[in-house]
Amino acid sequence: MRTAIRSFLNLNPGMDSLVILGTYSAYIFSLTVTLGLVKGEAFYEASAVVMAFILLGRYIEARLKLRTGEAVKKLAQLQSRSARVVRDGVEVEIPIEDVRIGDLVRIKPGERIPVDGIVKEGSGYVDESAMTGEPNPVEKSPGDPVYAGTTVLRGSLLVYTTRVGNDTVLGQIIRLVRIAQNSRPKIQGVVDRVSGIFTWIVIAIAISTLAYWTLLAGVPLSTAIIFVASVLVIACPCALGLATPAAIVTGFGRGAELGVLIKDASVIDRVHRIKTVVFDKTGTLTVGKPGVRIVKPLGEEVDERDVIMLAAIAEKRSEHPIAQAIVEKAKDMGLTIKDPEAFENIPGQGVIAWIGGRVIAVGNDKLMRGFEIEIEGDVKRISEEIMNEGLTVVYVAIEGRLIGIIGVGDAVRPEAVEVVKRLRSSGYRVVMLTGDKERSARIIASRIGVDDVIAEASPEDKAEAIDRLKSSGGVAMVGDGINDAASLSKADLGIAMGGGTDIAREAGDIILVKEDLRGVVRAIELLKAIRRKIYYNLFWAFIYNVILIPIAAGALYETAGLYLRPELAGIAMAMSSISVTASAQTLKRFSG
């Protein structure tokens, strides 16, 4: 009541104002009949029933709204209240607010990890499904990152704390989702303007209804009051107002559950314009980490283990990514890597190391020529085959004799082919945009089914390429949230591969928490589903008012003798709001 009066005084009447006008007009008219001031039929029950159904509708709507925000609640429930910290060799359980960066936190099987950090000791399997959507447990060992809100299924971990509270990835996700759920697409601005004048239109219709039935049609005043009350009660700007936010809150919450963080609702206005999806190569279409892909021993007296072991000994002290990939391969093979007696780095060529009085050379063909080793015949053929795979060729020689060839390169993400195929089948043009060499880029592109390649592009070149592509329609850019910031911001839709970094600071409209390219398709389809749901809800909310307001005003009374009593109008109004909110709930079933 107070809200309705206040809104009238502010010349901004809303749904409450219409309900109060309708019920009180029916009540006051009934009171005048009871007092004998006018003749007609009293219908006190209409006011009571209308208010009862309005309150029931509000209750059901509130319950549905609570369900709409369940996704954020579930995420918030993953936050721990305490942590078991190891201090001076003693385990102490303290409130999570007292945990500091650098603290060592012990997590036992079945417990939730309370902080972001790095595994210091122990190993085990962690369930990250609640945050990333990944159903399979992830193995963790010393040096691996772990995140707050995930659960240790097996094993015990001692974790070095790097982030706590709202600074954890989980805390950032919750904050981003809440901000995004309160953001508004352009369509909401249009709806707000329509809703703003809608109430005045309804009041004008109610006055016109009263004038027509009393002055022109000559029906009893009691009948005209029924029509007026029904018009005021049945009109529902609320359904129009709920159509967009209900879909956004539910859809964005579902996205968070699937590891797709939508940072702003304005992307809903742009997703339907997307014609081209552009991918960065390194770290997006590929895993972003060099690895040993091919090992070719040369000669019957050596095998793969010999080649890798000698190469790892030579590369052990090098910090070059290729050197680290070879050392990592040796560790994976269970090899013992001895320390070289001496080590020399030859810039642009490779490394030379000495062990047991013997010299090992690991590097490119230029380094080999320095040892009078010629790359010809079968060796040249094998080298070209490796290069045709888009890999870097590394030669391994000992005492001036070539014993093996190693192919090192970035691995294509296993889901890349499937994602490119799905996008192309949906009518999108797929482009690779990379700073890598043309030959390497085209080899990777052909392997995953991408025809359009823009290679050897600087960050500035990438941004300019996005501008050119936009001349043919909307562009979605998928890349690293930091390195590709310029091109992500230029695109109509920027999608950043999160990977557990500082997601709140990353560029891009959407962040994929889980480094899985299938999230790109999932994100685009989710945005389209939210957009369809918004327009679906708006359509039916509009149709509801267009059809039922004339009926409430008595459009069928003269021809068919049918009219809508205020009680039924109240039920219809309540159901319209409930149906819009319930319709948005179907987005919770989205799987992508």
Coordinates of C-alpha atoms in Angstrom, one line a residue:
M1 CA 0.0 0.0 0.0
R2 CA 2.7 2.4 1.0
T3 CA 4.7 1.5 -2.1
A4 CA 1.7 2.2 -4.3
I5 CA 1.0 5.6 -2.7
R6 CA 4.6 6.6 -2.9
S7 CA 4.9 5.7 -6.6
F8 CA 1.7 7.7 -7.4
L9 CA 3.2 10.7 -5.5
N10 CA 6.4 10.3 -7.6
L11 CA 4.3 10.1 -10.8
N12 CA 5.8 6.7 -11.4
P13 CA 3.0 4.2 -10.7
G14 CA 3.8 0.5 -11.1
M15 CA 2.1 -2.9 -10.8
D16 CA 1.3 -2.4 -7.1
S17 CA -0.4 0.9 -8.0
L18 CA -2.7 -0.9 -10.5
V19 CA -3.6 -3.7 -8.0
I20 CA -4.4 -1.2 -5.3
L21 CA -6.5 0.9 -7.7
G22 CA -8.4 -2.1 -8.9
T23 CA -9.1 -3.7 -5.5
Y24 CA -9.9 -0.4 -3.7
S25 CA -12.2 0.7 -6.5
A26 CA -14.1 -2.6 -6.1
Y27 CA -14.1 -2.3 -2.3
I28 CA -15.1 1.3 -2.1
F29 CA -18.0 0.7 -4.6
S30 CA -19.2 -2.2 -2.5
L31 CA -19.0 -0.1 0.6
T32 CA -21.2 2.6 -1.1
V33 CA -23.7 -0.1 -2.0
T34 CA -23.8 -1.4 1.6
L35 CA -24.3 2.2 2.9
G36 CA -27.2 2.6 0.4
L37 CA -25.5 5.5 -1.4
V38 CA -25.8 3.7 -4.8
K39 CA -27.7 0.8 -6.2
G40 CA -25.9 -2.3 -7.4
E41 CA -24.2 -5.5 -6.4
A42 CA -21.5 -5.5 -3.6
F43 CA -18.5 -7.7 -4.2
Y44 CA -16.2 -7.5 -1.2
E45 CA -15.0 -11.0 -2.0
A46 CA -13.4 -9.8 -5.2
S47 CA -11.0 -7.5 -3.4
A48 CA -10.2 -10.2 -0.8
V49 CA -9.6 -12.9 -3.4
V50 CA -7.6 -10.7 -5.7
M51 CA -5.2 -9.8 -2.8
A52 CA -5.0 -13.4 -1.7
F53 CA -4.0 -14.6 -5.2
I54 CA -1.6 -11.7 -5.6
L55 CA 0.2 -12.6 -2.4
L56 CA 0.2 -16.3 -3.3
G57 CA 1.7 -15.4 -6.7
R58 CA 4.3 -13.2 -5.0
Y59 CA 5.2 -16.1 -2.7
I60 CA 5.6 -18.6 -5.6
E61 CA 7.5 -16.0 -7.6
A62 CA 9.9 -15.4 -4.7
R63 CA 10.5 -19.1 -4.3
L64 CA 11.3 -19.4 -8.0
K65 CA 13.7 -16.4 -7.8
L66 CA 15.5 -18.1 -5.0
R67 CA 15.9 -21.1 -7.2
T68 CA 17.1 -18.8 -10.0
G69 CA 20.1 -17.7 -7.9
E70 CA 21.0 -21.2 -6.7
A71 CA 24.1 -21.4 -8.9
V72 CA 25.9 -18.6 -7.0
K73 CA 24.7 -20.0 -3.7
K74 CA 26.2 -23.4 -4.5
L75 CA 29.5 -21.7 -5.4
A76 CA 29.4 -19.7 -2.2
Q77 CA 28.9 -22.8 -0.2
L78 CA 32.2 -24.2 -1.5
Q79 CA 34.0 -21.5 0.5
S80 CA 35.5 -23.0 3.7
R81 CA 35.1 -21.4 7.1
S82 CA 38.4 -22.8 8.6
A83 CA 41.7 -24.2 7.6
R84 CA 44.2 -26.6 9.1
V85 CA 47.5 -24.6 9.1
V86 CA 51.0 -26.1 9.9
R87 CA 52.9 -23.6 12.1
D88 CA 56.2 -24.5 13.8
G89 CA 55.6 -28.1 13.0
V90 CA 52.1 -28.1 14.7
E91 CA 48.8 -28.4 12.9
V92 CA 46.3 -25.7 14.1
E93 CA 42.8 -25.2 12.8
I94 CA 42.0 -21.5 12.4
P95 CA 39.3 -19.4 10.9
I96 CA 39.8 -18.9 7.1
E97 CA 40.0 -15.1 7.7
D98 CA 43.2 -15.7 9.6
V99 CA 45.0 -17.6 6.9
R100 CA 47.8 -15.7 5.2
I101 CA 49.7 -16.0 2.0
G102 CA 52.7 -18.3 2.6
D103 CA 50.9 -20.4 5.2
L104 CA 51.1 -24.2 4.8
V105 CA 47.7 -25.8 4.8
R106 CA 47.1 -29.5 5.4
I107 CA 44.1 -31.1 3.5
K108 CA 43.1 -34.7 4.2
P109 CA 41.0 -37.1 2.1
G110 CA 37.4 -36.0 1.8
E111 CA 38.1 -32.4 2.8
R112 CA 37.6 -29.2 0.8
I113 CA 40.6 -27.2 -0.1
P114 CA 40.2 -23.8 1.6
V115 CA 42.8 -21.7 -0.3
D116 CA 44.5 -21.4 -3.7
G117 CA 48.0 -22.7 -3.6
I118 CA 50.8 -25.0 -4.8
V119 CA 51.2 -28.5 -3.6
K120 CA 54.3 -28.6 -1.4
E121 CA 54.1 -32.2 -0.2
G122 CA 51.9 -35.3 -0.9
S123 CA 49.9 -36.4 -3.9
G124 CA 46.3 -37.3 -4.6
Y125 CA 43.2 -36.8 -6.7
V126 CA 41.1 -33.7 -6.5
D127 CA 37.5 -33.2 -7.6
E128 CA 37.3 -29.9 -9.5
S129 CA 33.9 -30.5 -11.0
A130 CA 32.0 -27.9 -8.9
M131 CA 34.2 -25.1 -10.3
T132 CA 35.3 -26.2 -13.8
G133 CA 32.6 -28.7 -14.8
E134 CA 35.4 -31.4 -15.3
P135 CA 33.8 -34.7 -14.1
N136 CA 37.0 -36.7 -13.8
P137 CA 39.3 -36.3 -10.7
V138 CA 42.5 -34.5 -11.4
E139 CA 45.8 -35.9 -10.2
K140 CA 47.9 -33.5 -8.1
S141 CA 51.5 -33.8 -7.0
P142 CA 54.2 -31.4 -5.7
G143 CA 54.4 -28.3 -7.9
D144 CA 50.8 -28.5 -9.1
P145 CA 48.2 -25.7 -8.5
V146 CA 45.1 -26.4 -6.4
Y147 CA 42.1 -24.1 -5.9
A148 CA 39.7 -23.2 -3.1
G149 CA 36.4 -25.0 -3.2
T150 CA 37.7 -28.2 -4.8
T151 CA 37.7 -31.5 -2.8
V152 CA 40.6 -33.9 -2.1
L153 CA 39.2 -37.4 -3.0
R154 CA 42.3 -39.4 -2.3
G155 CA 45.6 -38.7 -0.7
S156 CA 46.8 -36.0 1.7
L157 CA 48.2 -32.6 0.5
L158 CA 50.3 -30.0 2.1
V159 CA 49.6 -26.7 0.2
Y160 CA 51.6 -23.5 0.1
T161 CA 49.0 -20.7 0.1
T162 CA 49.1 -18.2 -2.7
R163 CA 45.6 -16.7 -2.5
V164 CA 42.9 -16.5 0.2
G165 CA 39.3 -15.3 0.5
N166 CA 37.9 -13.2 -2.2
D167 CA 41.2 -13.3 -4.1
T168 CA 41.0 -17.0 -4.8
V169 CA 39.7 -18.1 -8.2
L170 CA 36.5 -19.2 -6.5
G171 CA 36.1 -15.8 -4.9
Q172 CA 36.7 -14.1 -8.2
I173 CA 34.1 -16.3 -9.9
I174 CA 31.5 -15.6 -7.4
R175 CA 32.1 -11.8 -7.6
L176 CA 32.1 -11.8 -11.4
V177 CA 28.9 -13.9 -11.6
R178 CA 27.1 -11.6 -9.2
I179 CA 28.2 -8.5 -11.1
A180 CA 27.2 -10.0 -14.4
Q181 CA 23.8 -11.1 -13.2
N182 CA 23.0 -7.5 -12.3
S183 CA 24.2 -6.1 -15.7
R184 CA 21.7 -5.3 -18.4
P185 CA 21.5 -5.9 -22.1
K186 CA 20.1 -3.1 -24.4
I187 CA 16.8 -4.8 -24.7
Q188 CA 16.2 -4.3 -21.0
G189 CA 16.5 -0.5 -21.5
V190 CA 13.7 -0.7 -24.1
V191 CA 11.6 -2.9 -21.8
D192 CA 12.1 -0.4 -18.9
R193 CA 10.9 2.5 -21.1
V194 CA 7.9 0.6 -22.2
S195 CA 7.0 -0.5 -18.7
G196 CA 7.4 3.1 -17.6
I197 CA 4.5 4.3 -19.8
F198 CA 2.6 1.0 -19.6
T199 CA 1.0 1.8 -16.3
W200 CA -0.3 5.2 -17.5
I201 CA -1.7 3.5 -20.7
V202 CA -3.5 1.0 -18.4
I203 CA -4.9 3.7 -16.3
A204 CA -6.1 5.5 -19.4
I205 CA -7.7 2.3 -20.6
A206 CA -9.5 1.9 -17.3
I207 CA -10.9 5.4 -17.4
S208 CA -12.0 4.9 -21.0
T209 CA -13.6 1.6 -20.0
L210 CA -15.6 3.3 -17.2
A211 CA -16.7 6.1 -19.5
Y212 CA -17.7 3.7 -22.3
W213 CA -19.8 1.3 -20.2
T214 CA -21.5 4.0 -18.1
L215 CA -22.0 6.8 -20.6
L216 CA -22.4 5.0 -23.9
A217 CA -23.4 1.4 -23.2
G218 CA -25.6 2.3 -20.3
V219 CA -24.7 -0.8 -18.1
P220 CA -25.1 -0.6 -14.3
L221 CA -22.3 1.1 -12.5
S222 CA -21.5 -2.1 -10.6
T223 CA -20.8 -3.9 -13.9
A224 CA -18.6 -1.1 -15.2
I225 CA -16.7 -1.1 -11.9
I226 CA -16.0 -4.9 -12.4
F227 CA -14.6 -4.1 -15.8
V228 CA -12.4 -1.3 -14.5
A229 CA -11.1 -3.4 -11.6
S230 CA -10.4 -6.3 -13.8
V231 CA -8.4 -4.1 -16.3
L232 CA -6.4 -2.6 -13.4
V233 CA -5.7 -6.0 -11.8
I234 CA -5.0 -8.0 -14.9
A235 CA -2.4 -5.7 -16.5
C236 CA 1.0 -6.9 -15.7
P237 CA 4.1 -4.8 -16.4
C238 CA 5.8 -7.1 -13.9
A239 CA 5.9 -10.0 -16.4
L240 CA 7.6 -7.6 -18.9
G241 CA 10.1 -6.5 -16.3
L242 CA 10.9 -10.0 -15.2
A243 CA 11.5 -11.5 -18.7
T244 CA 15.1 -10.3 -19.1
P245 CA 16.6 -10.5 -15.5
A246 CA 15.1 -13.9 -14.8
A247 CA 16.8 -15.3 -18.0
I248 CA 20.1 -13.6 -17.3
V249 CA 20.4 -14.7 -13.6
T250 CA 19.5 -18.3 -14.5
G251 CA 21.5 -18.5 -17.6
F252 CA 24.6 -16.8 -16.2
G253 CA 24.4 -19.0 -13.1
R254 CA 24.2 -22.1 -15.3
G255 CA 27.2 -20.8 -17.2
A256 CA 29.2 -20.6 -14.0
E257 CA 28.3 -24.2 -13.2
L258 CA 29.7 -25.2 -16.6
G259 CA 32.9 -23.2 -16.2
V260 CA 31.7 -20.4 -18.6
L261 CA 32.0 -17.0 -16.9
I262 CA 30.0 -14.3 -18.7
K263 CA 31.3 -10.9 -17.4
D264 CA 28.6 -8.6 -18.9
A265 CA 25.1 -9.0 -20.2
S266 CA 25.7 -6.7 -23.1
V267 CA 27.2 -9.7 -25.0
I268 CA 23.6 -11.0 -25.4
D269 CA 22.9 -8.2 -27.8
R270 CA 26.0 -9.1 -29.9
V271 CA 26.0 -12.9 -30.1
H272 CA 23.5 -13.1 -32.9
R273 CA 25.8 -11.0 -35.2
I274 CA 28.7 -13.4 -34.9
K275 CA 29.8 -14.8 -38.3
T276 CA 33.5 -15.6 -37.7
V277 CA 35.2 -17.3 -34.8
V278 CA 39.0 -16.4 -34.6
F279 CA 41.4 -18.6 -32.6
D280 CA 44.9 -17.8 -31.4
K281 CA 47.2 -20.8 -31.9
T282 CA 49.6 -21.1 -29.0
G283 CA 47.9 -21.9 -25.8
T284 CA 44.5 -21.9 -27.4
L285 CA 44.3 -24.4 -30.2
T286 CA 47.4 -26.0 -28.7
V287 CA 48.2 -26.7 -25.1
G288 CA 50.8 -23.9 -25.0
K289 CA 53.7 -26.0 -23.7
P290 CA 56.5 -27.6 -25.8
G291 CA 56.8 -31.3 -25.4
V292 CA 58.8 -34.1 -27.0
R293 CA 56.6 -35.6 -29.7
I294 CA 59.0 -37.7 -31.7
V295 CA 62.2 -39.5 -30.9
K296 CA 64.2 -41.2 -33.8
P297 CA 67.3 -43.2 -32.7
L298 CA 70.0 -43.5 -35.4
G299 CA 71.8 -46.8 -35.4
E300 CA 71.0 -50.2 -33.9
E301 CA 73.1 -49.8 -30.8
V302 CA 71.0 -46.9 -29.4
D303 CA 67.3 -46.7 -28.5
E304 CA 64.9 -43.9 -27.5
R305 CA 65.9 -44.0 -23.8
D306 CA 69.6 -43.5 -24.8
V307 CA 68.8 -40.5 -27.0
I308 CA 66.6 -38.8 -24.4
M309 CA 69.0 -39.6 -21.5
L310 CA 72.0 -38.0 -23.2
A311 CA 70.0 -35.1 -24.4
A312 CA 68.6 -34.5 -20.9
I313 CA 72.0 -34.5 -19.4
A314 CA 73.2 -31.9 -21.8
E315 CA 70.0 -29.8 -21.4
K316 CA 69.8 -30.1 -17.6
R317 CA 71.2 -26.7 -16.8
S318 CA 69.5 -24.9 -19.6
E319 CA 66.4 -22.8 -19.1
H320 CA 65.2 -22.9 -22.7
P321 CA 61.6 -24.2 -23.2
I322 CA 62.9 -26.9 -25.5
A323 CA 65.5 -28.0 -22.9
Q324 CA 62.9 -28.2 -20.2
A325 CA 60.6 -30.3 -22.5
I326 CA 63.5 -32.8 -23.0
V327 CA 64.3 -33.0 -19.3
E328 CA 60.5 -33.4 -18.5
K329 CA 60.4 -36.3 -21.0
A330 CA 63.3 -38.0 -19.4
K331 CA 61.6 -37.7 -16.0
D332 CA 58.4 -39.2 -17.4
M333 CA 60.4 -42.1 -18.7
G334 CA 61.9 -42.7 -15.2
L335 CA 65.4 -41.9 -16.3
T336 CA 68.1 -40.7 -13.9
I337 CA 69.6 -37.4 -15.2
K338 CA 73.2 -37.0 -14.2
D339 CA 74.8 -33.6 -13.7
P340 CA 77.2 -32.7 -16.6
E341 CA 80.8 -32.0 -15.6
A342 CA 80.7 -28.9 -17.8
F343 CA 78.1 -27.0 -19.8
E344 CA 78.2 -24.4 -22.5
N345 CA 75.2 -22.7 -24.1
I346 CA 75.7 -21.7 -27.8
P347 CA 73.1 -19.0 -28.6
G348 CA 71.0 -19.8 -31.6
Q349 CA 72.4 -23.3 -32.0
G350 CA 72.0 -25.4 -28.8
V351 CA 74.1 -26.7 -25.9
I352 CA 77.3 -28.6 -25.4
A353 CA 78.0 -30.6 -22.3
W354 CA 80.7 -33.0 -21.0
I355 CA 80.2 -36.1 -18.9
G356 CA 82.7 -38.9 -18.3
G357 CA 85.2 -37.2 -20.5
R358 CA 82.8 -37.4 -23.5
V359 CA 81.2 -34.4 -25.2
I360 CA 77.5 -34.3 -26.0
A361 CA 76.1 -31.8 -28.5
V362 CA 72.3 -31.1 -28.6
G363 CA 70.9 -28.5 -31.0
N364 CA 70.2 -27.6 -34.6
D365 CA 71.9 -28.4 -37.9
K366 CA 74.3 -25.4 -37.5
L367 CA 75.6 -26.8 -34.2
M368 CA 76.1 -30.2 -35.9
R369 CA 78.1 -28.7 -38.7
G370 CA 80.4 -27.3 -36.1
F371 CA 81.2 -30.9 -35.2
E372 CA 81.6 -31.8 -38.9
I373 CA 78.3 -33.7 -38.9
E374 CA 76.4 -33.3 -42.2
I375 CA 72.6 -33.5 -42.4
E376 CA 72.0 -35.6 -45.5
G377 CA 70.5 -38.8 -46.8
D378 CA 68.1 -40.6 -44.4
V379 CA 68.9 -38.0 -41.7
K380 CA 67.7 -35.2 -43.9
R381 CA 64.6 -37.1 -44.9
I382 CA 63.7 -37.9 -41.3
S383 CA 64.3 -34.2 -40.4
E384 CA 62.0 -33.0 -43.1
E385 CA 59.3 -35.4 -42.0
I386 CA 59.5 -34.0 -38.5
M387 CA 59.4 -30.4 -39.7
N388 CA 56.4 -31.3 -41.8
E389 CA 54.6 -32.2 -38.6
G390 CA 55.2 -28.6 -37.4
L391 CA 57.9 -29.6 -34.9
T392 CA 61.3 -28.2 -34.1
V393 CA 64.1 -30.6 -35.0
V394 CA 66.7 -31.2 -32.3
Y395 CA 69.8 -33.3 -33.1
V396 CA 71.7 -35.3 -30.5
A397 CA 75.4 -36.2 -31.0
I398 CA 78.1 -37.7 -28.8
E399 CA 81.8 -37.6 -29.5
G400 CA 81.0 -36.2 -33.0
R401 CA 78.6 -39.0 -33.9
L402 CA 74.9 -38.3 -34.5
I403 CA 72.8 -40.8 -32.5
G404 CA 69.3 -39.4 -32.7
I405 CA 66.8 -36.8 -33.7
I406 CA 64.1 -35.4 -31.4
G407 CA 61.0 -33.6 -32.6
V408 CA 59.8 -30.9 -30.1
G409 CA 56.6 -28.9 -30.4
D410 CA 53.3 -27.8 -28.9
A411 CA 50.5 -30.4 -28.9
V412 CA 47.2 -29.7 -30.5
R413 CA 44.4 -29.8 -27.9
P414 CA 42.6 -33.1 -28.4
E415 CA 39.2 -31.4 -28.6
A416 CA 40.3 -28.9 -31.3
V417 CA 39.2 -30.9 -34.3
E418 CA 35.7 -31.5 -32.8
V419 CA 35.2 -27.8 -31.9
V420 CA 36.3 -26.5 -35.3
K421 CA 34.0 -29.1 -37.0
R422 CA 31.0 -28.1 -34.8
L423 CA 31.6 -24.4 -35.5
R424 CA 31.8 -24.8 -39.3
S425 CA 28.8 -27.1 -39.3
S426 CA 26.9 -24.3 -37.5
G427 CA 27.8 -21.9 -40.3
Y428 CA 30.7 -20.0 -38.7
R429 CA 33.8 -19.1 -40.5
V430 CA 36.9 -20.3 -38.5
V431 CA 40.2 -18.4 -38.7
M432 CA 43.6 -19.0 -37.0
L433 CA 45.3 -15.8 -36.0
T434 CA 48.9 -16.3 -34.7
G435 CA 52.3 -14.7 -34.3
D436 CA 53.9 -18.0 -35.3
K437 CA 55.6 -18.7 -38.7
E438 CA 53.4 -19.3 -41.7
R439 CA 54.6 -22.8 -42.3
S440 CA 54.1 -24.0 -38.7
A441 CA 50.7 -22.3 -38.4
R442 CA 49.4 -23.9 -41.6
I443 CA 50.6 -27.3 -40.6
I444 CA 48.6 -27.0 -37.3
A445 CA 45.6 -25.5 -39.2
S446 CA 45.4 -28.3 -41.7
R447 CA 45.6 -30.8 -38.9
I448 CA 42.5 -29.4 -37.2
G449 CA 40.5 -28.4 -40.3
V450 CA 41.1 -24.6 -40.4
D451 CA 41.5 -23.1 -43.9
D452 CA 41.9 -19.4 -43.1
V453 CA 45.3 -18.6 -41.5
I454 CA 46.8 -15.2 -40.6
A455 CA 50.3 -15.8 -39.4
E456 CA 53.4 -13.9 -38.2
A457 CA 51.1 -11.2 -36.7
S458 CA 52.1 -8.9 -33.9
P459 CA 49.6 -7.9 -31.2
E460 CA 48.9 -4.8 -33.2
D461 CA 48.5 -6.8 -36.4
K462 CA 46.0 -9.1 -34.6
A463 CA 43.9 -6.1 -33.6
E464 CA 43.9 -4.8 -37.1
A465 CA 43.0 -8.2 -38.5
I466 CA 40.0 -8.3 -36.2
D467 CA 38.9 -4.9 -37.6
R468 CA 39.1 -6.2 -41.1
L469 CA 37.2 -9.4 -40.4
K470 CA 34.4 -7.4 -38.7
S471 CA 33.6 -5.8 -42.1
S472 CA 32.1 -9.1 -43.0
G473 CA 30.0 -9.5 -39.8
G474 CA 30.4 -10.0 -36.1
V475 CA 33.7 -11.6 -34.9
A476 CA 34.3 -13.8 -31.8
M477 CA 38.0 -14.0 -30.7
V478 CA 39.3 -16.8 -28.6
G479 CA 42.7 -16.4 -27.0
D480 CA 44.8 -15.9 -24.0
G481 CA 43.2 -13.4 -21.6
I482 CA 46.5 -11.4 -21.1
N483 CA 48.6 -11.8 -24.3
D484 CA 45.6 -11.3 -26.6
A485 CA 44.0 -8.5 -24.7
A486 CA 44.0 -6.0 -27.6
S487 CA 42.3 -8.4 -30.1
L488 CA 39.9 -9.7 -27.5
S489 CA 38.7 -6.2 -26.8
K490 CA 38.4 -5.4 -30.5
A491 CA 36.2 -8.4 -31.2
D492 CA 32.4 -8.3 -30.8
L493 CA 32.8 -11.3 -28.4
G494 CA 36.0 -11.9 -26.6
I495 CA 36.5 -15.4 -25.1
A496 CA 39.6 -15.9 -22.9
M497 CA 41.0 -19.2 -21.9
G498 CA 41.2 -18.7 -18.1
G499 CA 43.4 -21.5 -16.9
G500 CA 43.2 -20.4 -13.2
T501 CA 45.0 -17.1 -13.7
D502 CA 43.8 -13.8 -12.3
I503 CA 40.5 -14.0 -14.1
A504 CA 39.0 -10.7 -12.8
R505 CA 41.8 -8.8 -14.6
E506 CA 41.7 -10.7 -17.9
A507 CA 40.4 -9.1 -21.1
G508 CA 37.4 -10.7 -22.8
D509 CA 33.7 -10.8 -22.3
I510 CA 33.7 -14.5 -21.4
I511 CA 36.3 -16.5 -19.4
L512 CA 36.6 -20.3 -19.7
V513 CA 37.6 -21.5 -16.3
K514 CA 38.4 -24.9 -17.6
E515 CA 41.0 -24.9 -20.5
D516 CA 38.7 -26.9 -22.8
L517 CA 37.9 -25.5 -26.3
R518 CA 34.4 -27.1 -26.1
G519 CA 33.7 -24.2 -23.8
V520 CA 33.7 -21.9 -26.8
V521 CA 30.8 -23.7 -28.4
R522 CA 29.1 -23.9 -25.1
A523 CA 29.5 -20.2 -24.4
I524 CA 28.1 -19.1 -27.8
E525 CA 25.2 -21.6 -27.6
L526 CA 24.4 -20.5 -24.0
L527 CA 24.3 -16.8 -25.0
K528 CA 22.0 -17.7 -27.9
A529 CA 19.8 -19.7 -25.6
I530 CA 19.5 -16.9 -23.1
R531 CA 18.7 -14.4 -25.9
R532 CA 16.0 -16.7 -27.2
K533 CA 14.5 -17.1 -23.7
I534 CA 14.4 -13.4 -23.2
Y535 CA 12.6 -12.8 -26.4
Y536 CA 10.3 -15.8 -25.8
N537 CA 9.3 -14.4 -22.4
L538 CA 8.9 -10.9 -23.7
F539 CA 6.7 -12.1 -26.5
W540 CA 4.3 -14.0 -24.3
A541 CA 4.2 -11.2 -21.7
F542 CA 3.3 -8.8 -24.5
I543 CA 0.7 -11.2 -25.9
Y544 CA -0.8 -11.8 -22.5
N545 CA -1.5 -8.1 -22.0
V546 CA -2.7 -7.6 -25.6
I547 CA -5.2 -10.4 -25.4
L548 CA -6.4 -10.2 -21.8
I549 CA -6.7 -6.4 -21.2
P550 CA -9.4 -6.0 -23.9
I551 CA -11.2 -9.1 -22.5
A552 CA -11.0 -7.6 -19.0
A553 CA -12.4 -4.3 -20.4
G554 CA -15.5 -6.2 -21.6
A555 CA -14.7 -6.8 -25.2
L556 CA -16.7 -10.0 -25.2
Y557 CA -19.5 -8.8 -23.0
E558 CA -21.9 -7.3 -25.6
T559 CA -21.4 -10.1 -28.2
A560 CA -21.1 -13.2 -26.0
G561 CA -22.1 -12.0 -22.5
L562 CA -18.7 -13.1 -21.2
Y563 CA -16.6 -11.0 -18.8
L564 CA -13.7 -11.4 -16.5
R565 CA -14.2 -10.9 -12.8
P566 CA -11.4 -9.3 -10.7
E567 CA -10.7 -12.5 -8.9
L568 CA -9.9 -14.3 -12.1
A569 CA -8.0 -11.3 -13.3
G570 CA -5.9 -11.5 -10.2
I571 CA -5.2 -15.2 -10.8
A572 CA -4.2 -14.5 -14.4
M573 CA -1.9 -11.6 -13.4
A574 CA -0.1 -13.8 -10.8
M575 CA 0.2 -16.7 -13.2
S576 CA 1.8 -14.4 -15.9
S577 CA 4.7 -13.4 -13.5
I578 CA 5.1 -17.0 -12.3
S579 CA 5.2 -18.4 -15.8
V580 CA 7.9 -16.0 -16.9
T581 CA 10.1 -16.9 -13.9
A582 CA 9.4 -20.6 -14.4
S583 CA 10.2 -20.4 -18.1
A584 CA 13.6 -19.0 -17.2
Q585 CA 14.3 -22.0 -15.0
T586 CA 14.5 -24.2 -18.2
L587 CA 17.9 -22.7 -18.8
K588 CA 19.2 -24.7 -15.8
R589 CA 18.9 -27.8 -18.0
F590 CA 21.3 -26.3 -20.6
S591 CA 24.2 -28.6 -21.3
G592 CA 25.8 -27.2 -24.5

